[in-house]
Amino acid sequence: MTTSPAPIMHLTTFDETVLARHSTRRFLPNPIPKGVLRHALTLATHAPSNSNIQPWRLYLLSGAAADRLKERLVAEASSGMEPIIPSLPDEFKHFRSELGKQVYGQGLGIAHDDTEARRAAVLRNFDFFGAPTAAVVCMNKTLSRVDALSVGMYLQTFLLSLTQAQIGSCVEVSVAGYPDVIRNCLNIPEELDIICGIAIGYEDESMGVNRLRSKRSSVEETTVILED
Ligand SMILES: Cc1cc2nc3c(=O)[nH]c(=O)nc-3n(C[C@H](O)[C@H](O)[C@H](O)COP(=O)(O)O)c2cc1C
């Protein structure tokens, strides 16, 4: 009788990794091994980009550096200063309200008219939902939307690699709503645009909000397939 060798690492198929990735909105404080982050960052650099310019620029913060940024962002958001986030055109607004109902209602159990609890929950965006690692994603201001595509490809590779290591993440446009706070805190040069943040860490599995899975439109709704 033969026995299989013990697996040397936990491997999942590509499909399993893609389907396992989701936005994590409550984290455990446990730090992430530096090697895992470095590996995910290295894989992400293999993303394709226009003329291979590799336009992604990432600031990765943990420990006191992450705490400093969170404190400043939470202070700004608590002061009543609204974040500057591009508004959604009317035809897309229903997606946001559906997601809001799912995250704040179903996930966090906040009643629709409990504005105070909802405000407190929204504020958690700015402490990166308690994640021990925070990232800020930037791109040179002179580049265009086709280059932002390349940054997106880099990010998805990064997130999938984290997912495979069972590390949760949430991309956050909300934090980029306070670009001056981030720029001053991290000394980000003026030539870089601040696109979004990312919360990174081990998921708090006891929280219902982390068990939500967002709906997807079908392939037919989003794809025109022409054959003849
Ligand atoms: C560019 C971008 C910005 C996002 N900004 C936020 C955010 O500010 N706050 C938040 O809670 N989720 C944010 N998300 C997460 C989305 O709501 C989430 O990806 C979407 O609802 C699909 O759900 P899933 O990631 O769980 O599959 C963002 C995602 C992307 C890609």
Short mmCIF file of N, CA and C and ligand atoms in Angstrom, two decimals, residues 18-25 85 95-96 99 102-104 121-122 124-126 129 155 159 169-176 195-197 209-210 212-216, ligand 1:
data_model
loop_
_atom_site.label_atom_id
_atom_site.label_comp_id
_atom_site.label_asym_id
_atom_site.label_seq_id
_atom_site.Cartn_x
_atom_site.Cartn_y
_atom_site.Cartn_z
N VAL A 18 -10.48 32.47 -6.60
CA VAL A 18 -11.28 33.58 -7.13
C VAL A 18 -12.60 33.67 -6.38
N LEU A 19 -13.24 32.50 -6.17
CA LEU A 19 -14.56 32.51 -5.53
C LEU A 19 -14.47 32.79 -4.03
N ALA A 20 -13.33 32.50 -3.43
CA ALA A 20 -13.19 32.74 -1.98
C ALA A 20 -12.95 34.23 -1.68
N ARG A 21 -12.38 34.96 -2.63
CA ARG A 21 -12.13 36.38 -2.35
C ARG A 21 -13.43 37.14 -2.19
N HIS A 22 -13.49 37.93 -1.17
CA HIS A 22 -14.64 38.80 -0.93
C HIS A 22 -14.16 39.94 -0.05
N SER A 23 -14.96 40.96 0.09
CA SER A 23 -14.54 42.09 0.93
C SER A 23 -14.74 41.73 2.40
N THR A 24 -13.65 41.86 3.14
CA THR A 24 -13.67 41.62 4.59
C THR A 24 -13.83 42.97 5.27
N ARG A 25 -14.80 43.08 6.19
CA ARG A 25 -15.04 44.40 6.82
C ARG A 25 -14.90 44.37 8.34
N ILE A 85 -15.56 62.00 -2.73
CA ILE A 85 -15.62 60.74 -3.51
C ILE A 85 -16.50 61.01 -4.72
N PHE A 95 -27.22 50.11 -7.11
CA PHE A 95 -26.24 49.11 -6.67
C PHE A 95 -25.74 49.49 -5.26
N ARG A 96 -25.47 50.80 -5.09
CA ARG A 96 -24.93 51.24 -3.80
C ARG A 96 -25.98 51.05 -2.69
N LEU A 99 -26.20 47.40 -1.79
CA LEU A 99 -25.03 46.98 -1.01
C LEU A 99 -25.11 47.51 0.42
N GLN A 102 -27.37 45.47 2.44
CA GLN A 102 -26.75 44.18 2.74
C GLN A 102 -25.72 44.33 3.85
N VAL A 103 -24.80 45.31 3.70
CA VAL A 103 -23.70 45.45 4.66
C VAL A 103 -24.21 45.95 6.02
N TYR A 104 -24.98 47.05 6.01
CA TYR A 104 -25.38 47.67 7.28
C TYR A 104 -26.58 46.97 7.91
N ALA A 121 -20.76 52.94 11.99
CA ALA A 121 -20.31 51.83 11.13
C ALA A 121 -19.55 52.36 9.91
N VAL A 122 -20.05 53.45 9.34
CA VAL A 122 -19.36 54.04 8.18
C VAL A 122 -17.96 54.52 8.58
N ARG A 124 -15.94 53.18 10.45
CA ARG A 124 -14.98 52.07 10.51
C ARG A 124 -14.16 51.94 9.22
N ASN A 125 -14.71 52.49 8.11
CA ASN A 125 -13.91 52.53 6.87
C ASN A 125 -12.55 53.17 7.14
N PHE A 126 -12.56 54.20 8.03
CA PHE A 126 -11.37 55.03 8.17
C PHE A 126 -10.35 54.46 9.16
N PHE A 129 -11.28 49.12 9.07
CA PHE A 129 -12.06 48.03 9.65
C PHE A 129 -11.25 47.22 10.67
N LEU A 155 -3.83 45.06 -8.61
CA LEU A 155 -4.53 44.90 -7.33
C LEU A 155 -5.23 43.56 -7.21
N LEU A 159 -4.71 40.83 -4.35
CA LEU A 159 -5.79 40.35 -3.48
C LEU A 159 -5.95 38.83 -3.58
N SER A 169 -9.22 41.01 2.74
CA SER A 169 -8.90 42.35 2.25
C SER A 169 -10.19 43.09 1.91
N CYS A 170 -10.11 44.41 1.88
CA CYS A 170 -11.20 45.22 1.35
C CYS A 170 -10.61 46.45 0.66
N VAL A 171 -10.91 46.60 -0.62
CA VAL A 171 -10.51 47.81 -1.34
C VAL A 171 -11.41 48.93 -0.84
N GLU A 172 -10.86 50.12 -0.63
CA GLU A 172 -11.66 51.21 -0.06
C GLU A 172 -11.43 52.54 -0.79
N VAL A 173 -12.45 52.96 -1.55
CA VAL A 173 -12.36 54.29 -2.16
C VAL A 173 -12.61 55.35 -1.08
N SER A 174 -13.35 54.97 -0.03
CA SER A 174 -13.73 55.93 1.02
C SER A 174 -12.52 56.68 1.59
N VAL A 175 -11.44 55.96 1.87
CA VAL A 175 -10.29 56.63 2.52
C VAL A 175 -9.63 57.63 1.57
N ALA A 176 -9.72 57.35 0.26
CA ALA A 176 -9.13 58.28 -0.72
C ALA A 176 -9.93 59.57 -0.79
N ILE A 195 -5.55 56.75 -5.30
CA ILE A 195 -6.72 56.13 -5.93
C ILE A 195 -7.66 55.47 -4.90
N CYS A 196 -7.07 54.69 -4.01
CA CYS A 196 -7.89 53.99 -3.02
C CYS A 196 -7.00 53.45 -1.90
N GLY A 197 -7.65 52.92 -0.87
CA GLY A 197 -6.92 52.23 0.19
C GLY A 197 -7.24 50.75 0.12
N VAL A 209 -20.98 40.26 9.05
CA VAL A 209 -20.73 41.07 7.86
C VAL A 209 -19.70 40.42 6.93
N ASN A 210 -18.85 39.58 7.51
CA ASN A 210 -17.83 38.91 6.69
C ASN A 210 -18.38 37.68 5.96
N LEU A 212 -21.16 37.85 4.21
CA LEU A 212 -21.96 38.32 3.06
C LEU A 212 -21.26 38.01 1.76
N ARG A 213 -22.03 37.69 0.75
CA ARG A 213 -21.45 37.53 -0.59
C ARG A 213 -22.30 38.38 -1.53
N SER A 214 -21.65 39.35 -2.19
CA SER A 214 -22.39 40.27 -3.08
C SER A 214 -22.87 39.54 -4.32
N LYS A 215 -24.05 39.98 -4.79
CA LYS A 215 -24.61 39.38 -6.01
C LYS A 215 -23.82 39.83 -7.23
N ARG A 216 -23.88 39.04 -8.28
CA ARG A 216 -23.24 39.41 -9.54
C ARG A 216 -24.26 39.38 -10.67
C1 LIG B 1 -12.53 50.48 -6.34
C2 LIG B 1 -13.29 49.90 -5.16
C3 LIG B 1 -13.64 50.72 -4.11
C4 LIG B 1 -14.31 50.19 -2.99
N1 LIG B 1 -14.57 50.99 -1.91
C5 LIG B 1 -15.15 50.48 -0.80
C6 LIG B 1 -15.31 51.27 0.37
O1 LIG B 1 -14.94 52.44 0.42
N2 LIG B 1 -15.88 50.70 1.47
C7 LIG B 1 -16.29 49.40 1.46
O2 LIG B 1 -16.80 48.92 2.48
N3 LIG B 1 -16.14 48.60 0.36
C8 LIG B 1 -15.56 49.11 -0.75
N4 LIG B 1 -15.35 48.32 -1.85
C9 LIG B 1 -15.76 46.92 -1.84
C10 LIG B 1 -16.98 46.71 -2.74
O3 LIG B 1 -18.14 47.15 -2.11
C11 LIG B 1 -17.05 45.21 -3.09
O4 LIG B 1 -15.90 44.83 -3.80
C12 LIG B 1 -18.28 44.84 -3.93
O5 LIG B 1 -19.46 45.12 -3.24
C13 LIG B 1 -18.25 43.37 -4.32
O6 LIG B 1 -18.20 42.56 -3.16
P1 LIG B 1 -17.01 41.55 -2.84
O7 LIG B 1 -15.72 42.33 -2.87
O8 LIG B 1 -17.32 41.04 -1.46
O9 LIG B 1 -17.02 40.49 -3.88
C14 LIG B 1 -14.66 48.82 -2.96
C15 LIG B 1 -14.27 47.99 -4.03
C16 LIG B 1 -13.58 48.52 -5.10
C17 LIG B 1 -13.12 47.60 -6.21
#
